Coordinates of C-alpha atoms in Angstrom, one line a residue:
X1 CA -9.7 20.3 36.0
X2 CA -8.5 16.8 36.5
X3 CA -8.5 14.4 33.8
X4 CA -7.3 11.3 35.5
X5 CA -10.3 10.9 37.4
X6 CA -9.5 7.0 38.0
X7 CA -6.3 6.1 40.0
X8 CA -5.6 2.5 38.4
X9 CA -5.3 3.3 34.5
X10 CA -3.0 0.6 32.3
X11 CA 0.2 2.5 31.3
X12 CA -1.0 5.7 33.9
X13 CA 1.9 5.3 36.6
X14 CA 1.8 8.8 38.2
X15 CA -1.4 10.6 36.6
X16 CA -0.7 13.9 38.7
X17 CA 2.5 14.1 37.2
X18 CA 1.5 13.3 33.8
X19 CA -1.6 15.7 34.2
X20 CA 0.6 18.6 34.9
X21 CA 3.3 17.7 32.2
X22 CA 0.5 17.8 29.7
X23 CA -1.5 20.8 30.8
X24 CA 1.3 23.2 32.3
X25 CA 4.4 22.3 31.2
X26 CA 3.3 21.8 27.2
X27 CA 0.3 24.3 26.8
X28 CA -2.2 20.9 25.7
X29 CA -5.6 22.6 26.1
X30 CA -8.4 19.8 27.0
X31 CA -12.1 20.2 26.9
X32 CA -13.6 20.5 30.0
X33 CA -15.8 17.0 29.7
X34 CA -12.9 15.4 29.1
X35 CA -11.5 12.5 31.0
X36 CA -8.7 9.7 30.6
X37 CA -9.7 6.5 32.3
X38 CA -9.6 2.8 32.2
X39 CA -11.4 1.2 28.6
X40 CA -13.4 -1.3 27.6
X41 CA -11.6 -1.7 24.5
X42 CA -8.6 -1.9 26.3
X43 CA -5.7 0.0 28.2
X44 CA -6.3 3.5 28.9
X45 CA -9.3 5.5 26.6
X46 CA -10.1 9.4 26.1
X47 CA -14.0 9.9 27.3
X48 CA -16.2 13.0 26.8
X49 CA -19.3 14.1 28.2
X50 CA -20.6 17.1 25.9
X51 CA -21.7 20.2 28.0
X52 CA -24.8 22.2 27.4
X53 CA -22.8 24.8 25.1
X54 CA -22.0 21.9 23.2
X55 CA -25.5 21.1 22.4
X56 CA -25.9 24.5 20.7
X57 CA -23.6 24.5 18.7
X58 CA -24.0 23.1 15.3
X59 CA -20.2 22.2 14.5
X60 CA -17.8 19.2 15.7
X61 CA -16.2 20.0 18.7
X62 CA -12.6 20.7 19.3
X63 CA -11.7 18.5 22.4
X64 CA -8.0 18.9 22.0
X65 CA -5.5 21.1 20.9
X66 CA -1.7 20.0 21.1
X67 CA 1.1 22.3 20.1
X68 CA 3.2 21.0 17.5
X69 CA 6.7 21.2 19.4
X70 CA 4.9 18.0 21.7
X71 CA 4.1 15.8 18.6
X72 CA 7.7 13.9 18.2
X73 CA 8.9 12.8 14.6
X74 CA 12.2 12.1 12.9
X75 CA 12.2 15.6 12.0
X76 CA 11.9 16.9 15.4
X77 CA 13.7 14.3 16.9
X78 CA 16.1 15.7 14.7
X79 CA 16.0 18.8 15.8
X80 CA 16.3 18.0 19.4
X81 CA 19.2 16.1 19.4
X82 CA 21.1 18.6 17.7
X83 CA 20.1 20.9 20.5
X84 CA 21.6 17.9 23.0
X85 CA 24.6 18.4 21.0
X86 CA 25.1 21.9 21.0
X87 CA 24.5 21.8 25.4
X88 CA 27.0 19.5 25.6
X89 CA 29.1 21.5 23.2
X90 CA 28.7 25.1 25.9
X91 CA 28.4 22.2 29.1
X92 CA 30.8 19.2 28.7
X93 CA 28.9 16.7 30.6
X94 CA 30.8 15.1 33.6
X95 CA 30.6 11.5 32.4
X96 CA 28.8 10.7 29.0
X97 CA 27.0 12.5 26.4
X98 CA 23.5 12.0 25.6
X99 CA 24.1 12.7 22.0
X100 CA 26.4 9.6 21.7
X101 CA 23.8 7.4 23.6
X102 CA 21.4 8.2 20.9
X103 CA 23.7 8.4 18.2
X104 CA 25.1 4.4 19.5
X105 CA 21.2 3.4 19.5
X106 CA 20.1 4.5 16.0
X107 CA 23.3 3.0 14.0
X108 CA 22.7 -0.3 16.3
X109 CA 19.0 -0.3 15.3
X110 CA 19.8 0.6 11.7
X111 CA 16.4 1.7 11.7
X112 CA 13.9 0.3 8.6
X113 CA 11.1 3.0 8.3
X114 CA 10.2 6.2 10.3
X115 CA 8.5 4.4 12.8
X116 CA 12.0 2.7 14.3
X117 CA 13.8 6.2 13.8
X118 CA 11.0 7.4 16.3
X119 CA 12.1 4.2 18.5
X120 CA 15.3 4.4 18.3
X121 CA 15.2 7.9 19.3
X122 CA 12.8 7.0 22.5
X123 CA 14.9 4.0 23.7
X124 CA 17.6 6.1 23.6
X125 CA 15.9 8.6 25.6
X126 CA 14.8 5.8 28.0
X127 CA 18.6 4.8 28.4
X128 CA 19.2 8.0 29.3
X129 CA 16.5 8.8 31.9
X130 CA 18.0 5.4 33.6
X131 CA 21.5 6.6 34.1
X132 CA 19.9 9.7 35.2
X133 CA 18.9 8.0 37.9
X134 CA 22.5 7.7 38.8
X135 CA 22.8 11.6 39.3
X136 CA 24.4 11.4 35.6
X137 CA 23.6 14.8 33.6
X138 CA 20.4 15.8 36.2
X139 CA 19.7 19.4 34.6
X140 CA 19.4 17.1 30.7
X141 CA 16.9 18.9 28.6
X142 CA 15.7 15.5 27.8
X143 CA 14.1 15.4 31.1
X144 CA 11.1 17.2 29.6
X145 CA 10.0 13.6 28.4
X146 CA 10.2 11.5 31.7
X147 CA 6.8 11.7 32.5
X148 CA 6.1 10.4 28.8
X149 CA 8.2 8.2 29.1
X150 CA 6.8 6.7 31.6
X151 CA 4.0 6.1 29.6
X152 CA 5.5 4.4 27.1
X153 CA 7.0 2.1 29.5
X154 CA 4.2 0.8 31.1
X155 CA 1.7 0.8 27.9
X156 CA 0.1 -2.7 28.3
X157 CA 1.4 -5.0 25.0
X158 CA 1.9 -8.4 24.0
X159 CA 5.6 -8.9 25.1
X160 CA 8.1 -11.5 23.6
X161 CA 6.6 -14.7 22.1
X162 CA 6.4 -16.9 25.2
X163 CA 3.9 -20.0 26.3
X164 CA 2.2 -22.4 24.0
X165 CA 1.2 -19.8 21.4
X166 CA -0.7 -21.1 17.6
X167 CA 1.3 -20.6 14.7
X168 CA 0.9 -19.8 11.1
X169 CA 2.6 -17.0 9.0
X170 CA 1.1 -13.6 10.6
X171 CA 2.5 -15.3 14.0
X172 CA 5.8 -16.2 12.7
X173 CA 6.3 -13.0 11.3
X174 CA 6.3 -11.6 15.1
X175 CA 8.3 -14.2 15.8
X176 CA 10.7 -13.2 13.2
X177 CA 10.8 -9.4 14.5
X178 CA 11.4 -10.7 18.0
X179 CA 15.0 -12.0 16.6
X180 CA 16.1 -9.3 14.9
X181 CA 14.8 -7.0 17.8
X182 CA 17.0 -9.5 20.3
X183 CA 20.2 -8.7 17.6
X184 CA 19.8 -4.8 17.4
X185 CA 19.0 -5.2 21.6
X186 CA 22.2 -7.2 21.5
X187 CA 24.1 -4.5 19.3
X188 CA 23.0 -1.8 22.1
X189 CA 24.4 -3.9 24.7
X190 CA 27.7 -3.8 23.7
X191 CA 27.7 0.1 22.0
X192 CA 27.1 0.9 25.6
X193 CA 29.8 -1.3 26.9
X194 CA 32.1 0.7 25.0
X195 CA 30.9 4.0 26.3
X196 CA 30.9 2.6 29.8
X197 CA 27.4 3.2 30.6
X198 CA 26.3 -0.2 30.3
X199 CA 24.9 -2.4 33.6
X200 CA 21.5 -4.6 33.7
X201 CA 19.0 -2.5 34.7
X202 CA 20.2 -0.4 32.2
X203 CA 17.3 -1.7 29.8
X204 CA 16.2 -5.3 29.7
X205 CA 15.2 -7.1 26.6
X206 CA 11.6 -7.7 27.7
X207 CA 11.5 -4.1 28.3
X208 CA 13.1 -3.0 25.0
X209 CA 10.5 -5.1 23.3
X210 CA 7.7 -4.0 25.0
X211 CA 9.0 -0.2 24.4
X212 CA 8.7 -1.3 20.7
X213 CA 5.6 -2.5 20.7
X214 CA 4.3 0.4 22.8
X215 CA 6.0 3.0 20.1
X216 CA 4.4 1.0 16.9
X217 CA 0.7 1.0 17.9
X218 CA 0.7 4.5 19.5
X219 CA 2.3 6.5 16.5
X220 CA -0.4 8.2 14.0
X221 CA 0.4 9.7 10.4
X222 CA 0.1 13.3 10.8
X223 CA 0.3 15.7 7.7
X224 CA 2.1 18.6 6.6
X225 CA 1.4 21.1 4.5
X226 CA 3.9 21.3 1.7
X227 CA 4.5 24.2 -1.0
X228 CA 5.3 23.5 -4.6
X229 CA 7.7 25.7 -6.1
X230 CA 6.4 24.5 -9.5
X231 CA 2.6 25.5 -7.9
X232 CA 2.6 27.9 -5.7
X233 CA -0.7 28.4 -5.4
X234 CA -1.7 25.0 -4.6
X235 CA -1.7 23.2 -1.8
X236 CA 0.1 19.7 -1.3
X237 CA 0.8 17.3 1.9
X238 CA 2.6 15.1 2.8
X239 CA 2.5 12.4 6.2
X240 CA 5.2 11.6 8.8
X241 CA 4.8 8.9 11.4
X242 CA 4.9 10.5 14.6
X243 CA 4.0 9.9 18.5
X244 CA 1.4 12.7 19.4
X245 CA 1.1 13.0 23.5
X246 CA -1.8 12.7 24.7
X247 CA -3.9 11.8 20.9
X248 CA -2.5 8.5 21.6
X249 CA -4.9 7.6 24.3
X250 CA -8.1 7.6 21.5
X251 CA -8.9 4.1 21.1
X252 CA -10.1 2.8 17.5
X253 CA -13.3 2.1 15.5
X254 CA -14.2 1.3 12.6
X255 CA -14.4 3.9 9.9
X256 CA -18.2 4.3 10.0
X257 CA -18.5 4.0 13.6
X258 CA -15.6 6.4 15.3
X259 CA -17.4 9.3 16.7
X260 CA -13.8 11.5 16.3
X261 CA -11.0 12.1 13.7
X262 CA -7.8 14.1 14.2
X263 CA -6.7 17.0 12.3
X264 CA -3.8 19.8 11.6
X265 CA -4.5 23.7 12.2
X266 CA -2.9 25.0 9.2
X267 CA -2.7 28.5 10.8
X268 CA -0.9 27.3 14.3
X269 CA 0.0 23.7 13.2
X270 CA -1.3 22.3 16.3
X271 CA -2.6 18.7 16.7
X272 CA -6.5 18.8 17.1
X273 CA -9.1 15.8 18.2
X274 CA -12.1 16.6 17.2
X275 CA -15.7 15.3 18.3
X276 CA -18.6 14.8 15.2
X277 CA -21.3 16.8 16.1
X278 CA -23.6 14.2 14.6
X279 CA -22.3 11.9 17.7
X280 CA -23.3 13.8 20.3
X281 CA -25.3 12.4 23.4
X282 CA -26.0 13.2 27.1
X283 CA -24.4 10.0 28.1
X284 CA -20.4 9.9 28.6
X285 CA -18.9 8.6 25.8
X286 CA -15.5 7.1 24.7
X287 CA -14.0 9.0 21.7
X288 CA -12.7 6.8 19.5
X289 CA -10.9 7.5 16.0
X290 CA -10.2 5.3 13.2
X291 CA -6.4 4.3 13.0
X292 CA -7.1 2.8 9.5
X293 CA -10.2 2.5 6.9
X294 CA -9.6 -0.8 6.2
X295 CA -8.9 -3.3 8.8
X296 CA -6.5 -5.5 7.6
X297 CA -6.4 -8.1 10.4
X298 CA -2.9 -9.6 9.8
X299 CA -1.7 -5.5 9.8
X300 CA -4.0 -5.1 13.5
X301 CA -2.3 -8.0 14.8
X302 CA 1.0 -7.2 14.3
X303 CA 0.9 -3.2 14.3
X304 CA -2.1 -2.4 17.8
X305 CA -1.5 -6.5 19.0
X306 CA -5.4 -7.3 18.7
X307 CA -8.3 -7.9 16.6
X308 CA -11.2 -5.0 16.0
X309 CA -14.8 -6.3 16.6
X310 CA -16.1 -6.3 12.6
X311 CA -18.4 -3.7 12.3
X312 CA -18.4 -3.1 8.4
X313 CA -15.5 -4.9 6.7
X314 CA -12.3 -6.6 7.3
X315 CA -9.3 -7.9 5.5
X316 CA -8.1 -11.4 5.9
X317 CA -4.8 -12.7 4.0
X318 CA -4.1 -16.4 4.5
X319 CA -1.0 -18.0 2.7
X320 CA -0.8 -22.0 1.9
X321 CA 2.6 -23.8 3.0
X322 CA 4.5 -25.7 0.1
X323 CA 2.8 -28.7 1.5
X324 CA -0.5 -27.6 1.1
X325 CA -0.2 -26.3 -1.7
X326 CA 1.8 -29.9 -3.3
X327 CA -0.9 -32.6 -2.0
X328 CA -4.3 -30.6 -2.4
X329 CA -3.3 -29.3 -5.8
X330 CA -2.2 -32.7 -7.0
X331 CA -5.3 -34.6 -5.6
X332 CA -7.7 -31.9 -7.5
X333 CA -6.0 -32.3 -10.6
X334 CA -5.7 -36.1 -10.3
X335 CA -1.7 -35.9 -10.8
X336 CA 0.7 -37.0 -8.7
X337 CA 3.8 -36.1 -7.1
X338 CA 4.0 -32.8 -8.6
X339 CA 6.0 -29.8 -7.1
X340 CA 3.2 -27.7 -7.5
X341 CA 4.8 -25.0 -5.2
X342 CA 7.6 -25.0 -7.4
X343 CA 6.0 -24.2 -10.6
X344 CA 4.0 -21.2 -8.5
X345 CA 7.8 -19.8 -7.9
X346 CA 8.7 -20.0 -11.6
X347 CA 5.6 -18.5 -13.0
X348 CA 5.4 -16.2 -10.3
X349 CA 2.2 -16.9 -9.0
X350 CA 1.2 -15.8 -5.2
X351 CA 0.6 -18.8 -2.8
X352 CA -1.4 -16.1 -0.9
X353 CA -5.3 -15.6 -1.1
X354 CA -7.3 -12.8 0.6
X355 CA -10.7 -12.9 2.1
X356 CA -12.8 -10.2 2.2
X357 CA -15.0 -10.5 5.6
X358 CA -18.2 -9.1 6.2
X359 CA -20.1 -9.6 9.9
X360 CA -22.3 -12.4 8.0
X361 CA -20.5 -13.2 5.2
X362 CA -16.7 -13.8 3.9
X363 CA -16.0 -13.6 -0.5
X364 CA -12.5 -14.9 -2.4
X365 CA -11.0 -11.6 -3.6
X366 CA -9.4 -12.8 -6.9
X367 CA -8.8 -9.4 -8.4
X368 CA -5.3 -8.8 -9.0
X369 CA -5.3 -12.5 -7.7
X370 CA -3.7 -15.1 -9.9
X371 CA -3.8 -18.0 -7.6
X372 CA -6.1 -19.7 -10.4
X373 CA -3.4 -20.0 -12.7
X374 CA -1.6 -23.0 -11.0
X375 CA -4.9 -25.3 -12.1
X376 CA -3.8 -24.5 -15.9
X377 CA -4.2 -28.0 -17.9
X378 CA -0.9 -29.6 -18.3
X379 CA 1.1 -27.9 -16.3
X380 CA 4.7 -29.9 -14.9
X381 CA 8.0 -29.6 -13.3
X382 CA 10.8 -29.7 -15.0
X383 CA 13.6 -31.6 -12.9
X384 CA 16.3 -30.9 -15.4
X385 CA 15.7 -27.1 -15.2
X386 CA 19.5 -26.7 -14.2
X387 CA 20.9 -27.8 -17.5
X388 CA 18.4 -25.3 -19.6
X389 CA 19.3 -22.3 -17.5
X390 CA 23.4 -23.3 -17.7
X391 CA 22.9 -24.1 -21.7
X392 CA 20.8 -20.1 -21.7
X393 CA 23.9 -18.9 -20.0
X394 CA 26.4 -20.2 -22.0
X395 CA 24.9 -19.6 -25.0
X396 CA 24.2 -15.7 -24.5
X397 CA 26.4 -13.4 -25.3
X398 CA 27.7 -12.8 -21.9
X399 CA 30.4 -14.1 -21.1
X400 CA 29.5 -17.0 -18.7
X401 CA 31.3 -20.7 -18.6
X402 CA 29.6 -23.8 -17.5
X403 CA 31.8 -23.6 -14.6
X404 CA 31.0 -20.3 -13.9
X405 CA 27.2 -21.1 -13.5
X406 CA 27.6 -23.5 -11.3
X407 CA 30.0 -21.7 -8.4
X408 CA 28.2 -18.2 -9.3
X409 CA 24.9 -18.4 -10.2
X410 CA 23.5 -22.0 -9.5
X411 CA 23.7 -21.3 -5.9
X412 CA 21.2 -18.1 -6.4
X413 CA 18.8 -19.7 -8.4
X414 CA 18.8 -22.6 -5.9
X415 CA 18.2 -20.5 -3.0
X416 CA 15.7 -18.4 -4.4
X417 CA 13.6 -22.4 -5.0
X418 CA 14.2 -23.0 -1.6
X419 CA 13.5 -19.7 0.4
X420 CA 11.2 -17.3 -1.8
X421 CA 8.3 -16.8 -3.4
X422 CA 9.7 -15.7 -7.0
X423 CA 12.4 -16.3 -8.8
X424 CA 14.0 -13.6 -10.8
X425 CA 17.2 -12.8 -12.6
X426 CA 17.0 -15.9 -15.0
X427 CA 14.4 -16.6 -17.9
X428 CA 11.5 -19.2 -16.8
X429 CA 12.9 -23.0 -17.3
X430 CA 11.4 -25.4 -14.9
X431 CA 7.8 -25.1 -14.9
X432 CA 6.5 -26.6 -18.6
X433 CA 3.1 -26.7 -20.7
X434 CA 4.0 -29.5 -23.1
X435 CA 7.2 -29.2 -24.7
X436 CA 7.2 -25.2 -23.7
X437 CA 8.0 -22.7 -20.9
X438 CA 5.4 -20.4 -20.5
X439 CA 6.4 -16.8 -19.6
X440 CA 4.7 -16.0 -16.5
X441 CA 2.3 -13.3 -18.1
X442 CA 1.7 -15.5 -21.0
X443 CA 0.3 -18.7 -19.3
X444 CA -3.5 -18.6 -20.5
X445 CA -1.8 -17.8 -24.4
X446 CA 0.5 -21.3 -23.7
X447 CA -2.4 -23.3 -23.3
X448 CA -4.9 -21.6 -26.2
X449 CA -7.3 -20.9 -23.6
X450 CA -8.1 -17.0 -22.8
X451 CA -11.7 -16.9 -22.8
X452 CA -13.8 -16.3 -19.8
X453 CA -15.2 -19.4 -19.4
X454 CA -12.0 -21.3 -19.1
X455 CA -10.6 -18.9 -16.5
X456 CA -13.8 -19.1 -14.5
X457 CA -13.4 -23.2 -14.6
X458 CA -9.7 -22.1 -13.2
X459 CA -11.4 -20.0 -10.3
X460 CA -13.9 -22.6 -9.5
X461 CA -11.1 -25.0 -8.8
X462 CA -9.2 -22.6 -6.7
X463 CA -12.4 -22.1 -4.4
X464 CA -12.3 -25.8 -4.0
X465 CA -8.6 -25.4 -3.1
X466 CA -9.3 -22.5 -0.4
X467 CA -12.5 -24.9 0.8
X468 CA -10.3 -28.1 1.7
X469 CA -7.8 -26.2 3.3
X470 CA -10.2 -24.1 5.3
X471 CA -11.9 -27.8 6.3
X472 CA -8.4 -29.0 7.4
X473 CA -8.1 -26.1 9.3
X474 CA -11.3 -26.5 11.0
X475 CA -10.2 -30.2 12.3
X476 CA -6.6 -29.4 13.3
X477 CA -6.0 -28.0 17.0
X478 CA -9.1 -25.7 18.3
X479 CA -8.5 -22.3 20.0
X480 CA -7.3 -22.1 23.3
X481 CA -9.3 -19.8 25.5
X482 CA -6.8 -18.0 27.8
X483 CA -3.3 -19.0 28.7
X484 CA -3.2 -16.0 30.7
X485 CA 0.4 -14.8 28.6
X486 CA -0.6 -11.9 26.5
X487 CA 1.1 -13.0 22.8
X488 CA -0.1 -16.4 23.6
X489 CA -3.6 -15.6 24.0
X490 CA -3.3 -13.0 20.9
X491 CA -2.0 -15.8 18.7
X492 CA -5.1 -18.0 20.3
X493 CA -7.5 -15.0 19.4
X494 CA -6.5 -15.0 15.7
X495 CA -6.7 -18.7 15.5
X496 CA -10.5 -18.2 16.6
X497 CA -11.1 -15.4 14.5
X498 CA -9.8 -17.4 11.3
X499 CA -11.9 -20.7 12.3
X500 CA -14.8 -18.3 12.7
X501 CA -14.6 -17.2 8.6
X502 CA -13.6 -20.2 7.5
X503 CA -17.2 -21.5 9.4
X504 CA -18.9 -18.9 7.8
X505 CA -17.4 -19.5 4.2
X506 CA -18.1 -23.0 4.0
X507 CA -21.5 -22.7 5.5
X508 CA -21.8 -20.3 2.3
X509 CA -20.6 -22.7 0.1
X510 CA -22.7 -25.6 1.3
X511 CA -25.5 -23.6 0.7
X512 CA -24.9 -23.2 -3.3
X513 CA -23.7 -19.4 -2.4
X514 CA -21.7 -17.4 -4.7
X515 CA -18.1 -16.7 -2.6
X516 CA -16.2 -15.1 -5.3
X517 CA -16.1 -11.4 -4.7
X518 CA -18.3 -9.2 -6.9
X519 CA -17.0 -6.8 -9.4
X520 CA -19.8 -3.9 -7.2
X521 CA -17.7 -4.7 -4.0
X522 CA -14.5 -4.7 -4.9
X523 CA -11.9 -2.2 -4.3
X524 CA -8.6 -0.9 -5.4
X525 CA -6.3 -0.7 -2.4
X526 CA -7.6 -3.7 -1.7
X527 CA -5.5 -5.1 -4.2
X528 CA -2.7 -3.4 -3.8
X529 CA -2.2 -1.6 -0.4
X530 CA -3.0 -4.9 1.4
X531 CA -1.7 -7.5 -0.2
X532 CA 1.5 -8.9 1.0
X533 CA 4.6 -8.6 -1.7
X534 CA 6.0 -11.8 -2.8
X535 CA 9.7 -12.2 -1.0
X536 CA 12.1 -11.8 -3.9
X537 CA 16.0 -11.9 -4.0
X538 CA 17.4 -8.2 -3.6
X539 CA 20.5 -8.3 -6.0
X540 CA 21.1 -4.4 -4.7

């Protein structure tokens, strides 16, 4: 059979090659309907058009089977370069060993997660198919993974952040990752330098991010089935992130949409894609699975570099700047001049909001939300705030001089006002209610005022908060259409996307609707899986 039926797939350089690398050399079984070509929904997709044994049957339909030794994880990365070591042990290589190539990449990566072991493992592996080409260590067993590879290499992806791009904190967040990846691509630079491999078309920065990029939105969490010594007799699992040949061509839909899912054989542990039965049509189709239940659009963005077409519900977490925050707070609660984004740090309240976005119609999730709590009556800074916490000090029982707080702890209270969103490690003692300071769980108590209705007065003041920022929004710079640079036109893309919710929550508002989030919609992981964690001060 031949899968690669079109010649000019994104990321599909030599589709004989690859064919045969999947089907002969690693035992990959495909369904016969099957076929990779170019997708609608972008890059290379898997397509299937169901034969007339598959109309008789009554089950989903197994379109792919993949042995386990081809899915690649940090445990079987593991186990591989082990095996690189103990070659080289029975075969000194003639100029370099692999095993220090990879060994130099993953402590200049210092990899955070599973997901940048697995990269740090395939730029390594990338490294070395390069100086192969050099006649270096020809007969590597790491040349099994050329032809994927090769994929990897030329999966289409955002790049580095270049042109006129929009920017607000999901984009700056890329931005951020782009610097660190330039430091760890720096750090490999000169680990190679020192094992005299090193020359420019080693592996280029562009490349290296790109080879990221490529690596984060293809891996999938597969399971594994895990016995309790405790309970025998039942059955538990647990997930690792790992790059799974071949699977990695599905494209994604939403979770009531995908016509396929993906799935462990408990008896061989090979990597299945399976077809719903309940899907099944005469026409070609693309198979699609669902990377994730709930599409958190700031998490597409920065994880598959676009934005799904809303077909049930998204996620939307937006995040007001100090400055924001400071003049629209002030000018609703007819004060003035007060560091509202300053209290928020002190009583720990979240300068993020999430939107929950329908294909008609956006709601305010304030579960778990306690935005509100910065329109509490009364609320002011305290500018003196560095005297009470030095007096606190002093005063305790540990033993801590006035000159001590300043040189020692000063400074980290001072730098967590400046660059986070908490502060922790010192009692609250700037932001005030009177004569007091509130404990940040205790605000409603400091003001008398726990009852319903003053809380929903609170929320009511906040949607007027969300409302004037998403007007501003709406008047600032429009969405640029195409700038033809791929992370441009990404950030561009988002930009559009939020003006389009913030047009349809106003337009809800303006028409006396109810936007707060109903108790019969909400959800748990809502709340907690997709909500960003305030940056706080790691004292570790």
């Amino acid at each position: 059979m031949t899968i690669f039926q079109d010649q000019s797939i994104p990321g599909i350089t030599y589709p004989e090659k690859l064919e045969k690398w999947f089907l002969s050399e690693n035992g990959i079984k495909v369904h016969q309907g099957l076929t990779v070509k170019r997708s609608d929904l972008g890059g290379a997709g898997i397509f299937f058009k169901a034969t007339e044994d598959d109309f008789k049957k009554n089950d989903d339909i197994e379109l792919v089977r993949i042995p386990s030794h081809c899915a690649l994880d940090y445990m079987s990365l593991l186990h591989i370069l082990e095996v690189v070591k103990n070659d080289e042990d029975k075969h000194e290589p003639k100029s370099f060993k692999e095993s220090d190539i990879i060994k130099c990449v993953i402590k200049s990566i210092e990899p955070q997660g599973e997901m940048e072991i697995v990269f740090a493992y395939i730029v390594s592996f990338a490294i070395c198919k390069e100086l192969r080409h050099g006649n270096y260590n020809s007969n590597s067993i790491l040349r099994r993974f050329d032809p994927y590879l090769d994929v990897l290499q030329t999966t289409p992806t955002i790049g580095t952040p270049d042109g006129d791009f929009f920017q607000d904190n999901v984009v700056n967040s890329m931005t951020i990752l782009f610097r660190r990846l330039q430091h760890s691509y720096q750090k490999i630079k000169e680990g190679m330098v020192q094992l005299g491999v090193w020359h420019e078309q080693l592996i280029s920065l562009n490349s290296y991010v790109k080879l990221y990029q490529a690596v984060n939105s293809r891996v999938l969490e597969i399971p594994h089935e895990s016995h309790s010594e405790s309970q025998p007799d039942e059955d538990e699992f647990y997930t690792n992130v790992t790059l799974v040949p071949f699977l990695d061509f599905a494209n994604h839909n939403s979770d009531i949409l995908n016509n396929s899912y993906y799935d462990v054989d408990r008896k061989t542990r090979d990597i299945v894609l399976v077809f719903k039965s309940s899907f099944i049509s005469e026409k070609e189709v693309e198979v699609t699975i669902c990377y994730s239940p709930t599409e958190s659009i700031p998490h597409f963005i920065r994880t598959y570099g676009f934005i799904p077409e809303n077909q049930s519900v998204q996620l939307l977490e937006m995040k007001l700047t100090d400055e924001c925050i400071d003049r629209h707070v002030n000018r609703i609660q007819g004060t003035k001049d007060i560091p509202y984004h300053l209290i928020m740090k002190w009583l720990h309240i979240s300068p993020r909001y999430q939107l929950v976005v329908f294909p008609e119609s956006v709601y305010i999730n304030y579960f778990n939300n306690n935005l509100p709590l910065i329109f509490v009556d009364g609320l002011k800074y305290d500018p003196n705030w560095k005297q009470t916490a030095c007096k606190k000090f002093t005063d305790s029982e540990v033993d801590v001089t006035e000159f001590d707080f300043k040189e020692s702890i000063l400074p980290i209270l001072q730098e967590q006002e400046d660059n986070y969103d908490f502060i922790v490690g010192v009692d609250q003692v700037a932001a005030m209610v009177g004569s007091t300071y509130p404990n940040p769980d205790s605000i409603l108590e400091s003001v008398g005022r726990t009852d319903d209705q003053y809380f929903e007065a609170l929320v009511a003041k906040c949607t007027t908060l969300i409302q004037d920022v998403m007007q501003e929004s709406l008047s600032c710079t429009p969405a640029e259409t195409s700038t033809g640079i791929p992370f441009a036109d990404l950030s561009w893309n988002y930009k559009a996307y939020m003006d389009h919710v913030s047009k349809l929550l106003l337009t809800a508002i303006s028409n006396g609707s109810d936007v707060v989030l109903p108790f019969n919609l909400a959800n748990k992981e809502w709340e907690t899986i997709y909500r960003t964690h305030p940056k706080i001060m790691d004292f570790e």
